[in-house]
mmCIF file of C-alpha atoms and ligand atoms in Angstrom:
data_model
loop_
_atom_site.group_PDB
_atom_site.id
_atom_site.type_symbol
_atom_site.label_atom_id
_atom_site.label_comp_id
_atom_site.label_asym_id
_atom_site.label_seq_id
_atom_site.Cartn_x
_atom_site.Cartn_y
_atom_site.Cartn_z
ATOM 1 C CA MET A 1 -62.699 -65.790 102.627
ATOM 2 C CA ARG A 2 -64.089 -63.093 104.185
ATOM 3 C CA GLU A 3 -62.846 -59.600 103.790
ATOM 4 C CA GLY A 4 -60.336 -58.198 106.456
ATOM 5 C CA TYR A 5 -59.384 -61.872 107.398
ATOM 6 C CA GLU A 6 -56.220 -64.092 106.868
ATOM 7 C CA VAL A 7 -55.785 -68.034 106.967
ATOM 8 C CA VAL A 8 -53.638 -68.655 110.382
ATOM 9 C CA TYR A 9 -54.216 -72.580 110.131
ATOM 10 C CA LYS A 10 -54.719 -74.932 107.239
ATOM 11 C CA ARG A 11 -54.128 -78.661 106.425
ATOM 12 C CA PRO A 12 -50.202 -78.928 106.037
ATOM 13 C CA LYS A 13 -49.056 -79.380 102.330
ATOM 14 C CA SER A 14 -47.781 -82.669 102.888
ATOM 15 C CA LEU A 15 -50.617 -84.492 104.412
ATOM 16 C CA ILE A 16 -51.693 -85.837 101.087
ATOM 17 C CA GLU A 17 -55.605 -84.531 100.197
ATOM 18 C CA THR A 18 -57.287 -87.598 100.853
ATOM 19 C CA ARG A 19 -59.614 -89.415 103.126
ATOM 20 C CA MET A 20 -57.692 -91.155 106.048
ATOM 21 C CA HIS A 21 -58.935 -94.562 106.674
ATOM 22 C CA TYR A 22 -58.952 -94.378 110.543
ATOM 23 C CA CYS A 23 -61.987 -94.600 112.979
ATOM 24 C CA PRO A 24 -63.677 -91.059 113.596
ATOM 25 C CA GLY A 25 -61.374 -89.423 116.397
ATOM 26 C CA CYS A 26 -58.303 -91.702 116.267
ATOM 27 C CA PHE A 27 -55.229 -89.818 116.998
ATOM 28 C CA HIS A 28 -53.063 -91.848 114.051
ATOM 29 C CA GLY A 29 -54.641 -88.932 112.047
ATOM 30 C CA THR A 30 -53.512 -86.243 114.571
ATOM 31 C CA VAL A 31 -50.066 -87.411 114.558
ATOM 32 C CA HIS A 32 -49.590 -87.921 110.964
ATOM 33 C CA LYS A 33 -50.931 -84.159 110.714
ATOM 34 C CA LEU A 34 -48.404 -82.840 113.156
ATOM 35 C CA LEU A 35 -45.591 -84.475 111.760
ATOM 36 C CA MET A 36 -46.318 -83.225 108.268
ATOM 37 C CA GLU A 37 -46.814 -79.903 109.897
ATOM 38 C CA VAL A 38 -43.290 -80.181 111.374
ATOM 39 C CA LEU A 39 -41.694 -81.573 107.933
ATOM 40 C CA ASP A 40 -43.171 -78.471 106.036
ATOM 41 C CA GLU A 41 -42.233 -75.729 108.435
ATOM 42 C CA MET A 42 -38.420 -76.936 108.698
ATOM 43 C CA GLU A 43 -38.445 -77.875 104.888
ATOM 44 C CA ILE A 44 -37.050 -81.110 105.294
ATOM 45 C CA VAL A 45 -39.776 -83.462 103.273
ATOM 46 C CA GLU A 46 -37.317 -84.039 100.694
ATOM 47 C CA LYS A 47 -34.791 -85.382 103.108
ATOM 48 C CA THR A 48 -36.878 -87.560 105.346
ATOM 49 C CA ILE A 49 -37.614 -91.273 105.041
ATOM 50 C CA GLY A 50 -40.283 -92.588 107.257
ATOM 51 C CA VAL A 51 -41.094 -96.391 108.015
ATOM 52 C CA CYS A 52 -44.385 -97.370 108.515
ATOM 53 C CA PRO A 53 -45.563 -100.425 110.695
ATOM 54 C CA VAL A 54 -48.213 -103.398 110.543
ATOM 55 C CA GLY A 55 -51.097 -102.276 112.628
ATOM 56 C CA CYS A 56 -53.813 -99.548 111.740
ATOM 57 C CA SER A 57 -51.303 -97.025 110.635
ATOM 58 C CA VAL A 58 -49.901 -99.779 108.067
ATOM 59 C CA PHE A 59 -51.097 -97.337 105.113
ATOM 60 C CA ALA A 60 -49.213 -94.132 106.510
ATOM 61 C CA TYR A 61 -47.360 -94.213 103.338
ATOM 62 C CA ASP A 62 -50.758 -93.161 101.784
ATOM 63 C CA TYR A 63 -51.312 -90.058 103.707
ATOM 64 C CA MET A 64 -47.732 -88.497 104.278
ATOM 65 C CA ASN A 65 -46.221 -87.044 101.027
ATOM 66 C CA VAL A 66 -42.573 -88.479 102.103
ATOM 67 C CA ASP A 67 -40.501 -91.186 100.838
ATOM 68 C CA MET A 68 -41.608 -94.248 103.050
ATOM 69 C CA GLN A 69 -41.231 -98.063 103.499
ATOM 70 C CA GLU A 70 -43.498 -100.356 104.966
ATOM 71 C CA ALA A 71 -41.695 -102.760 107.195
ATOM 72 C CA ALA A 72 -42.956 -106.482 108.154
ATOM 73 C CA HIS A 73 -44.710 -106.402 111.938
ATOM 74 C CA GLY A 74 -42.290 -105.151 114.528
ATOM 75 C CA ARG A 75 -39.523 -105.181 112.236
ATOM 76 C CA ALA A 76 -39.300 -101.214 111.654
ATOM 77 C CA ALA A 77 -36.505 -100.743 113.793
ATOM 78 C CA ALA A 78 -34.460 -102.907 111.679
ATOM 79 C CA VAL A 79 -35.446 -101.345 108.452
ATOM 80 C CA ALA A 80 -35.096 -98.054 109.641
ATOM 81 C CA THR A 81 -31.737 -98.831 111.066
ATOM 82 C CA ALA A 82 -30.492 -100.120 107.416
ATOM 83 C CA ILE A 83 -32.063 -96.901 105.758
ATOM 84 C CA SER A 84 -30.481 -94.547 108.264
ATOM 85 C CA ARG A 85 -26.991 -96.234 107.778
ATOM 86 C CA LEU A 86 -27.229 -96.291 104.030
ATOM 87 C CA HIS A 87 -28.422 -92.631 103.924
ATOM 88 C CA PRO A 88 -26.831 -90.790 106.811
ATOM 89 C CA ASP A 89 -27.704 -87.699 105.345
ATOM 90 C CA LYS A 90 -31.459 -88.281 105.735
ATOM 91 C CA TYR A 91 -33.959 -87.764 108.551
ATOM 92 C CA VAL A 92 -35.341 -91.154 109.294
ATOM 93 C CA PHE A 93 -38.301 -91.594 111.349
ATOM 94 C CA SER A 94 -39.970 -95.065 112.371
ATOM 95 C CA TYR A 95 -43.944 -94.731 113.108
ATOM 96 C CA GLN A 96 -45.316 -97.792 114.930
ATOM 97 C CA GLY A 97 -48.021 -98.797 117.286
ATOM 98 C CA ASP A 98 -47.603 -100.476 120.774
ATOM 99 C CA GLY A 99 -48.333 -103.970 119.306
ATOM 100 C CA ASP A 100 -45.741 -103.436 116.651
ATOM 101 C CA LEU A 101 -42.923 -101.724 118.698
ATOM 102 C CA ALA A 102 -43.382 -103.075 122.102
ATOM 103 C CA ALA A 103 -44.625 -106.818 121.635
ATOM 104 C CA ILE A 104 -43.383 -108.291 118.367
ATOM 105 C CA GLY A 105 -40.770 -105.953 117.894
ATOM 106 C CA THR A 106 -39.561 -105.619 121.278
ATOM 107 C CA ALA A 107 -36.075 -107.125 120.401
ATOM 108 C CA GLU A 108 -35.647 -104.739 117.275
ATOM 109 C CA THR A 109 -36.686 -101.490 119.375
ATOM 110 C CA ILE A 110 -34.493 -102.113 122.162
ATOM 111 C CA HIS A 111 -31.423 -103.077 120.311
ATOM 112 C CA ALA A 112 -31.667 -100.130 117.626
ATOM 113 C CA CYS A 113 -31.992 -97.840 120.937
ATOM 114 C CA ASN A 114 -29.190 -99.462 122.595
ATOM 115 C CA ARG A 115 -27.061 -99.139 119.359
ATOM 116 C CA GLY A 116 -28.240 -95.446 119.159
ATOM 117 C CA GLU A 117 -29.136 -95.456 115.770
ATOM 118 C CA ASN A 118 -29.976 -92.192 114.327
ATOM 119 C CA ILE A 119 -33.687 -92.826 114.223
ATOM 120 C CA VAL A 120 -36.686 -90.804 115.091
ATOM 121 C CA PHE A 121 -39.436 -93.285 117.006
ATOM 122 C CA ILE A 122 -42.492 -92.306 116.735
ATOM 123 C CA PHE A 123 -44.407 -94.676 119.131
ATOM 124 C CA ILE A 124 -48.162 -94.717 119.243
ATOM 125 C CA ASN A 125 -49.312 -96.225 122.558
ATOM 126 C CA ASN A 126 -53.085 -96.854 122.439
ATOM 127 C CA GLY A 127 -52.954 -99.694 124.898
ATOM 128 C CA ILE A 128 -54.398 -101.954 122.474
ATOM 129 C CA TYR A 129 -53.973 -104.142 119.099
ATOM 130 C CA GLY A 130 -56.492 -101.442 117.169
ATOM 131 C CA MET A 131 -56.093 -103.167 114.102
ATOM 132 C CA THR A 132 -56.988 -106.584 114.677
ATOM 133 C CA GLY A 133 -59.972 -106.126 117.046
ATOM 134 C CA GLY A 134 -58.919 -104.896 120.550
ATOM 135 C CA GLN A 135 -56.565 -107.268 122.135
ATOM 136 C CA MET A 136 -54.565 -106.815 125.022
ATOM 137 C CA ALA A 137 -51.177 -105.117 124.315
ATOM 138 C CA PRO A 138 -47.939 -104.970 126.565
ATOM 139 C CA THR A 139 -49.342 -101.520 127.463
ATOM 140 C CA THR A 140 -52.689 -102.158 128.268
ATOM 141 C CA LEU A 141 -53.465 -100.967 131.688
ATOM 142 C CA LYS A 142 -54.147 -102.950 134.631
ATOM 143 C CA GLY A 143 -57.732 -103.914 135.059
ATOM 144 C CA GLN A 144 -58.469 -102.833 131.482
ATOM 145 C CA ILE A 145 -60.908 -104.966 129.477
ATOM 146 C CA THR A 146 -59.988 -106.073 126.087
ATOM 147 C CA THR A 147 -61.076 -108.862 123.958
ATOM 148 C CA THR A 148 -58.254 -111.181 125.092
ATOM 149 C CA SER A 149 -58.295 -109.604 128.668
ATOM 150 C CA PRO A 150 -62.451 -109.881 129.255
ATOM 151 C CA HIS A 151 -61.968 -109.510 133.092
ATOM 152 C CA GLY A 152 -59.538 -106.907 132.861
ATOM 153 C CA ARG A 153 -55.718 -107.270 132.708
ATOM 154 C CA ASP A 154 -54.461 -109.117 135.304
ATOM 155 C CA PRO A 155 -50.703 -108.548 136.670
ATOM 156 C CA ILE A 156 -50.374 -111.777 138.164
ATOM 157 C CA ASN A 157 -50.187 -113.260 134.800
ATOM 158 C CA ALA A 158 -49.697 -110.523 132.305
ATOM 159 C CA GLY A 159 -47.256 -108.563 134.220
ATOM 160 C CA MET A 160 -47.789 -104.498 134.560
ATOM 161 C CA PRO A 161 -47.909 -102.528 131.496
ATOM 162 C CA LEU A 162 -44.652 -101.740 129.910
ATOM 163 C CA LYS A 163 -43.161 -98.494 130.122
ATOM 164 C CA MET A 164 -41.076 -98.465 126.974
ATOM 165 C CA SER A 165 -39.961 -94.661 127.429
ATOM 166 C CA GLU A 166 -38.504 -95.340 130.888
ATOM 167 C CA ILE A 167 -36.905 -98.530 129.273
ATOM 168 C CA VAL A 168 -35.316 -96.881 126.324
ATOM 169 C CA SER A 169 -34.047 -93.916 128.275
ATOM 170 C CA GLY A 170 -31.508 -96.249 130.400
ATOM 171 C CA PHE A 171 -29.493 -96.616 127.196
ATOM 172 C CA ASP A 172 -26.470 -94.618 126.320
ATOM 173 C CA GLY A 173 -27.407 -94.578 122.736
ATOM 174 C CA VAL A 174 -30.660 -92.668 123.510
ATOM 175 C CA ALA A 175 -30.401 -88.990 123.172
ATOM 176 C CA TYR A 176 -34.072 -87.960 123.583
ATOM 177 C CA VAL A 177 -36.775 -89.253 125.003
ATOM 178 C CA GLU A 178 -40.591 -87.564 125.692
ATOM 179 C CA ARG A 179 -43.869 -88.667 126.496
ATOM 180 C CA VAL A 180 -46.543 -86.716 125.022
ATOM 181 C CA SER A 181 -50.272 -86.736 123.948
ATOM 182 C CA CYS A 182 -52.975 -85.315 121.897
ATOM 183 C CA ASN A 183 -55.935 -85.515 124.257
ATOM 184 C CA THR A 184 -55.851 -81.565 124.616
ATOM 185 C CA ALA A 185 -54.977 -78.863 122.312
ATOM 186 C CA GLY A 186 -52.161 -77.956 124.505
ATOM 187 C CA ASN A 187 -50.959 -81.226 124.461
ATOM 188 C CA ALA A 188 -51.068 -81.649 120.665
ATOM 189 C CA ARG A 189 -48.938 -78.625 120.723
ATOM 190 C CA LYS A 190 -46.424 -80.214 122.818
ATOM 191 C CA THR A 191 -46.418 -83.125 120.488
ATOM 192 C CA LYS A 192 -45.697 -81.008 117.700
ATOM 193 C CA LYS A 193 -42.644 -79.624 119.513
ATOM 194 C CA ALA A 194 -41.522 -82.890 120.797
ATOM 195 C CA LEU A 195 -41.621 -83.933 116.891
ATOM 196 C CA GLU A 196 -39.688 -80.647 115.901
ATOM 197 C CA LYS A 197 -36.976 -81.390 118.491
ATOM 198 C CA ALA A 198 -36.620 -84.835 117.798
ATOM 199 C CA MET A 199 -35.866 -83.947 113.963
ATOM 200 C CA LYS A 200 -33.479 -81.514 115.009
ATOM 201 C CA ILE A 201 -31.649 -83.944 117.394
ATOM 202 C CA SER A 202 -31.721 -86.237 114.316
ATOM 203 C CA GLU A 203 -29.651 -83.332 112.495
ATOM 204 C CA GLN A 204 -26.890 -83.248 114.820
ATOM 205 C CA LYS A 205 -26.615 -87.099 114.794
ATOM 206 C CA ILE A 206 -26.056 -87.403 118.562
ATOM 207 C CA GLY A 207 -28.515 -90.717 119.149
ATOM 208 C CA THR A 208 -31.865 -92.143 119.029
ATOM 209 C CA SER A 209 -35.156 -90.048 119.749
ATOM 210 C CA PHE A 210 -38.350 -91.733 121.202
ATOM 211 C CA ILE A 211 -41.613 -89.899 121.347
ATOM 212 C CA GLU A 212 -44.246 -91.926 122.855
ATOM 213 C CA VAL A 213 -47.669 -90.515 122.093
ATOM 214 C CA ILE A 214 -50.203 -91.449 124.441
ATOM 215 C CA SER A 215 -53.094 -92.191 122.044
ATOM 216 C CA ASN A 216 -56.773 -93.628 121.955
ATOM 217 C CA CYS A 217 -58.364 -96.368 120.024
ATOM 218 C CA PRO A 218 -62.152 -95.484 120.474
ATOM 219 C CA SER A 219 -63.503 -98.368 118.352
ATOM 220 C CA GLY A 220 -61.060 -100.809 120.408
ATOM 221 C CA TRP A 221 -61.863 -99.195 123.889
ATOM 222 C CA LYS A 222 -65.548 -99.405 122.888
ATOM 223 C CA CYS A 223 -66.207 -95.821 123.493
ATOM 224 C CA THR A 224 -66.568 -92.421 121.925
ATOM 225 C CA PRO A 225 -63.910 -90.266 120.903
ATOM 226 C CA VAL A 226 -64.807 -87.705 123.474
ATOM 227 C CA GLN A 227 -64.975 -90.379 126.157
ATOM 228 C CA SER A 228 -61.617 -91.526 125.160
ATOM 229 C CA LEU A 229 -60.232 -88.332 126.278
ATOM 230 C CA ASP A 230 -61.258 -88.945 129.721
ATOM 231 C CA TRP A 231 -59.960 -92.339 129.855
ATOM 232 C CA ILE A 232 -56.365 -91.073 128.870
ATOM 233 C CA LYS A 233 -56.740 -88.258 131.426
ATOM 234 C CA ASP A 234 -58.050 -90.361 134.158
ATOM 235 C CA GLU A 235 -56.374 -93.873 133.596
ATOM 236 C CA GLN A 236 -53.359 -93.825 130.989
ATOM 237 C CA ILE A 237 -51.457 -90.378 131.940
ATOM 238 C CA PRO A 238 -51.597 -91.121 135.623
ATOM 239 C CA TYR A 239 -49.705 -94.742 134.863
ATOM 240 C CA PHE A 240 -47.765 -93.050 131.640
ATOM 241 C CA PRO A 241 -46.683 -89.590 132.978
ATOM 242 C CA LEU A 242 -46.071 -87.274 130.437
ATOM 243 C CA GLY A 243 -42.908 -85.065 129.843
ATOM 244 C CA VAL A 244 -39.395 -84.865 129.072
ATOM 245 C CA ILE A 245 -37.870 -88.354 130.310
ATOM 246 C CA LYS A 246 -34.093 -87.735 128.755
ATOM 247 C CA GLU A 247 -32.576 -84.999 126.729
ATOM 248 C CA PRO A 248 -29.160 -84.141 125.390
ATOM 249 C CA GLY A 249 -26.701 -82.525 127.900
ATOM 250 C CA LYS A 250 -28.735 -83.450 131.101
ATOM 251 C CA MET B 1 -68.225 -55.886 115.739
ATOM 252 C CA ALA B 2 -66.848 -58.769 113.435
ATOM 253 C CA ALA B 3 -65.582 -61.552 115.266
ATOM 254 C CA LYS B 4 -62.092 -62.007 115.759
ATOM 255 C CA GLY B 5 -62.034 -65.247 113.745
ATOM 256 C CA TYR B 6 -64.160 -67.863 112.118
ATOM 257 C CA VAL B 7 -63.282 -71.701 110.734
ATOM 258 C CA GLU B 8 -64.325 -73.563 107.841
ATOM 259 C CA ILE B 9 -64.628 -77.003 108.151
ATOM 260 C CA SER B 10 -64.575 -79.535 105.232
ATOM 261 C CA VAL B 11 -68.329 -81.331 105.435
ATOM 262 C CA GLU B 12 -66.711 -84.329 103.264
ATOM 263 C CA CYS B 13 -63.643 -84.404 105.256
ATOM 264 C CA CYS B 14 -65.223 -84.459 108.765
ATOM 265 C CA LYS B 15 -65.918 -87.507 110.638
ATOM 266 C CA GLY B 16 -68.103 -86.128 113.427
ATOM 267 C CA CYS B 17 -65.898 -87.267 116.167
ATOM 268 C CA GLY B 18 -66.508 -84.083 118.086
ATOM 269 C CA LEU B 19 -63.170 -83.272 119.408
ATOM 270 C CA CYS B 20 -63.035 -79.922 117.952
ATOM 271 C CA VAL B 21 -66.129 -79.111 119.750
ATOM 272 C CA VAL B 22 -65.024 -79.750 123.206
ATOM 273 C CA SER B 23 -61.518 -78.062 122.536
ATOM 274 C CA CYS B 24 -63.040 -74.793 121.671
ATOM 275 C CA PRO B 25 -62.474 -72.336 124.333
ATOM 276 C CA VAL B 26 -65.925 -70.224 123.451
ATOM 277 C CA LYS B 27 -68.022 -73.167 122.448
ATOM 278 C CA CYS B 28 -68.582 -71.996 118.871
ATOM 279 C CA LEU B 29 -68.604 -75.520 117.419
ATOM 280 C CA GLU B 30 -71.474 -78.221 117.353
ATOM 281 C CA ILE B 31 -72.144 -81.461 115.469
ATOM 282 C CA LYS B 32 -74.814 -81.062 112.992
ATOM 283 C CA LYS B 33 -77.135 -84.033 114.033
ATOM 284 C CA THR B 34 -79.796 -83.353 111.495
ATOM 285 C CA ASP B 35 -77.451 -83.958 108.402
ATOM 286 C CA THR B 36 -75.050 -86.088 107.147
ATOM 287 C CA ASN B 37 -72.254 -86.161 104.545
ATOM 288 C CA SER B 38 -71.867 -88.366 101.672
ATOM 289 C CA PHE B 39 -70.223 -91.009 104.021
ATOM 290 C CA GLY B 40 -73.299 -91.025 106.560
ATOM 291 C CA LEU B 41 -71.456 -89.050 108.987
ATOM 292 C CA HIS B 42 -72.715 -86.386 111.199
ATOM 293 C CA TYR B 43 -70.569 -83.227 110.700
ATOM 294 C CA SER B 44 -69.016 -80.369 112.628
ATOM 295 C CA PHE B 45 -69.842 -76.860 111.966
ATOM 296 C CA GLN B 46 -69.526 -73.385 113.378
ATOM 297 C CA ALA B 47 -72.920 -72.547 115.204
ATOM 298 C CA GLU B 48 -71.818 -69.182 116.377
ATOM 299 C CA ASP B 49 -69.881 -66.245 115.235
ATOM 300 C CA LYS B 50 -67.836 -65.968 118.291
ATOM 301 C CA CYS B 51 -64.575 -67.509 117.262
ATOM 302 C CA ILE B 52 -61.175 -66.301 118.590
ATOM 303 C CA ALA B 53 -58.992 -67.841 116.000
ATOM 304 C CA CYS B 54 -57.227 -69.692 118.702
ATOM 305 C CA LYS B 55 -56.446 -72.828 116.559
ATOM 306 C CA ASN B 56 -57.269 -75.617 119.070
ATOM 307 C CA CYS B 57 -60.082 -77.137 117.153
ATOM 308 C CA ALA B 58 -57.737 -77.265 113.865
ATOM 309 C CA ILE B 59 -55.018 -78.670 115.791
ATOM 310 C CA VAL B 60 -56.811 -81.506 117.563
ATOM 311 C CA CYS B 61 -58.865 -82.467 114.426
ATOM 312 C CA PRO B 62 -57.647 -85.854 113.299
ATOM 313 C CA ASP B 63 -58.607 -85.476 109.851
ATOM 314 C CA ALA B 64 -57.341 -81.827 109.215
ATOM 315 C CA CYS B 65 -60.588 -80.654 108.350
ATOM 316 C CA ILE B 66 -60.660 -77.093 109.678
ATOM 317 C CA THR B 67 -58.839 -73.748 108.465
ATOM 318 C CA VAL B 68 -58.714 -71.094 110.633
ATOM 319 C CA TYR B 69 -59.121 -67.504 109.662
ATOM 320 C CA LYS B 70 -58.175 -64.413 111.804
ATOM 321 C CA LYS B 71 -58.978 -60.612 111.531
ATOM 322 C CA THR B 72 -56.317 -58.737 110.116
ATOM 323 C CA VAL B 73 -56.734 -55.474 111.827
HETATM 324 C C1 TPP C 1 -46.003 -111.664 111.903
HETATM 325 C C2 TPP C 1 -47.484 -110.915 112.237
HETATM 326 N N1 TPP C 1 -47.991 -111.331 113.411
HETATM 327 C C3 TPP C 1 -49.549 -110.817 113.607
HETATM 328 C C4 TPP C 1 -49.887 -109.899 112.928
HETATM 329 C C5 TPP C 1 -51.327 -109.706 113.284
HETATM 330 N N2 TPP C 1 -51.352 -108.100 113.417
HETATM 331 C C6 TPP C 1 -51.709 -107.225 112.534
HETATM 332 S S1 TPP C 1 -51.679 -105.697 113.366
HETATM 333 C C7 TPP C 1 -51.413 -106.327 114.979
HETATM 334 C C8 TPP C 1 -51.269 -105.476 116.224
HETATM 335 C C9 TPP C 1 -51.378 -104.124 116.136
HETATM 336 O O1 TPP C 1 -51.293 -103.484 117.041
HETATM 337 P P1 TPP C 1 -50.423 -101.951 117.217
HETATM 338 O O2 TPP C 1 -49.067 -102.245 116.904
HETATM 339 O O3 TPP C 1 -50.748 -101.625 118.522
HETATM 340 O O4 TPP C 1 -51.178 -100.744 116.251
HETATM 341 P P2 TPP C 1 -52.711 -100.294 116.322
HETATM 342 O O5 TPP C 1 -53.657 -101.093 115.369
HETATM 343 O O6 TPP C 1 -53.158 -100.352 117.743
HETATM 344 O O7 TPP C 1 -52.331 -98.645 115.896
HETATM 345 C C10 TPP C 1 -51.168 -107.807 114.788
HETATM 346 C C11 TPP C 1 -50.906 -108.463 116.069
HETATM 347 C C12 TPP C 1 -49.284 -109.851 111.475
HETATM 348 N N3 TPP C 1 -49.834 -109.107 110.761
HETATM 349 N N4 TPP C 1 -48.047 -110.282 111.411
HETATM 350 S S1 SF4 C 2 -59.257 -99.425 115.278
HETATM 351 FE FE1 SF4 C 2 -58.331 -97.949 116.895
HETATM 352 S S2 SF4 C 2 -56.196 -97.313 116.286
HETATM 353 FE FE2 SF4 C 2 -57.397 -98.402 114.618
HETATM 354 S S3 SF4 C 2 -58.073 -96.750 113.284
HETATM 355 FE FE3 SF4 C 2 -59.671 -97.122 114.611
HETATM 356 S S4 SF4 C 2 -59.530 -96.224 116.475
HETATM 357 FE FE4 SF4 C 2 -57.631 -95.785 115.198
HETATM 358 S S1 SF4 C 3 -60.259 -71.457 116.382
HETATM 359 FE FE1 SF4 C 3 -60.840 -71.664 118.449
HETATM 360 S S2 SF4 C 3 -62.342 -70.114 118.831
HETATM 361 FE FE2 SF4 C 3 -62.465 -70.624 116.752
HETATM 362 S S3 SF4 C 3 -63.628 -72.496 116.226
HETATM 363 FE FE3 SF4 C 3 -61.569 -73.103 116.771
HETATM 364 S S4 SF4 C 3 -61.648 -73.713 118.827
HETATM 365 FE FE4 SF4 C 3 -63.037 -72.310 118.662
HETATM 366 S S1 SF4 C 4 -62.488 -82.836 114.885
HETATM 367 FE FE1 SF4 C 4 -62.236 -82.614 112.373
HETATM 368 S S2 SF4 C 4 -63.285 -84.795 112.168
HETATM 369 FE FE2 SF4 C 4 -63.635 -84.433 114.245
HETATM 370 S S3 SF4 C 4 -65.796 -83.244 114.118
HETATM 371 FE FE3 SF4 C 4 -64.244 -81.749 114.440
HETATM 372 S S4 SF4 C 4 -63.872 -81.448 112.321
HETATM 373 FE FE4 SF4 C 4 -65.014 -83.360 112.185
HETATM 374 MG MG1 MG C 5 -52.050 -100.034 119.546
#
C-alpha cells in the first residue's frame, strides 16, 4: 500500500477466493459479490442458508461461503420453504434465474410467495436461458432474438414478457418487492441496499421478499459486456421499470 | 499533489469485461490490449494517477478484482 492511504473497498470476505466460472461482465458475479458484502456487514453469514438453482448460477455454492443447498431445476422455492420452516431462526435466500424461477418453477415460486414463506428471493432476470445456449425465456423482450426466437419474440404465440415482480406483489404473503439492476454503479449500490433491506425484513418474519435484478447475458445476447449495459438501459428497463413495487406498511 | 486515491486490480482475476472502465467518472482505467493474463484475457489497469476513490469500478466489477485506496489526510 502507498504511504498515507487506506483501504476503502476490498473483495468481501465471504466471497470465496476463487475464480468464478461466469463469462466476462456477467452480473451473476456482481450480485454474488453484493450479497456477500451485505451478509458480511450484517454479520449474519453463520445464520444464513442459501438455495441455488439450475442455470448458470448452479455452482453459486462454490463462491459464497454460506451453507447452501442445490435444488432441482425450478424447485428452489420448495426447498427454501422446507429450510425456512425447519430453521425459522435462519435467514433463507433463494437465488434463481428467470428460466428457473419464472418458467419451470413458476408454480413453486407463486405458491411460496402466496403462502408468505420467510424467504428472500433473488431473481436474476437476464431475459434468456443463459446456461443452455441462449433460448427464449418467459422474460425475453418482445422482438428479442434468441436461439428459439430467431425472428424475435412474437407475442402472438409467446405472450408478452412475464412481470414476476408485479405478479408476486399482489399476494398478501409478500412483504417487500423491488426491481433493481447493476448496469451502473448507482444502480448496483441500490441493489445492495435492497438486499440488505430484504435480509432485515426476513429478521422481522413478516413475509416474503422478492428482489428482481435486471441482469445481462453478454454471451447469450451476443454482444460485449459494455454493449449489454445499453440494452439494459434502452430495452429492458423501459419494460421492467426499476424501483420499489411493494414494501411493509405501504 | 498526490491523487486522492488509487486502485489495485488483480491481473489474474480480471476478465477484461470493461465494466469498470465505463463506470469511472474520471476515466483513469483502461484495458491492456497488448498483454493477457494466464487465462489469455486482456485485463484492466489504472492508466492515469487521478483516481478519486469513488469506488464505482469496484462496485460494478463482477469478479471483485478491485481494491480501492483513499488518501487518509
Ligand atoms: C428438469 C430440467 N429441465 C431442463 C433443464 C435444462 N436447463 C438447464 S438450465 C436451464 C435454464 C437456465 O436459465 P435461467 O434460469 O434463466 O438461468 P441463467 O443461466 O440464464 O442464469 C434449463 C432449461 C434441466 N437442467 N433440468
Ligand atoms: S451464459 Fe450468460 S448468464 Fe451464463 S455466465 Fe455467461 S453471460 Fe452469464
Ligand atoms: S475508484 Fe472511482 S475514480 Fe478511482 S478508478 Fe475506480 S471508478 Fe475511477
Ligand atoms: S470490471 Fe473487473 S473483470 Fe471487468 S475489466 Fe474491470 S477489473 Fe476486470
Ligand atoms: Mg436467465
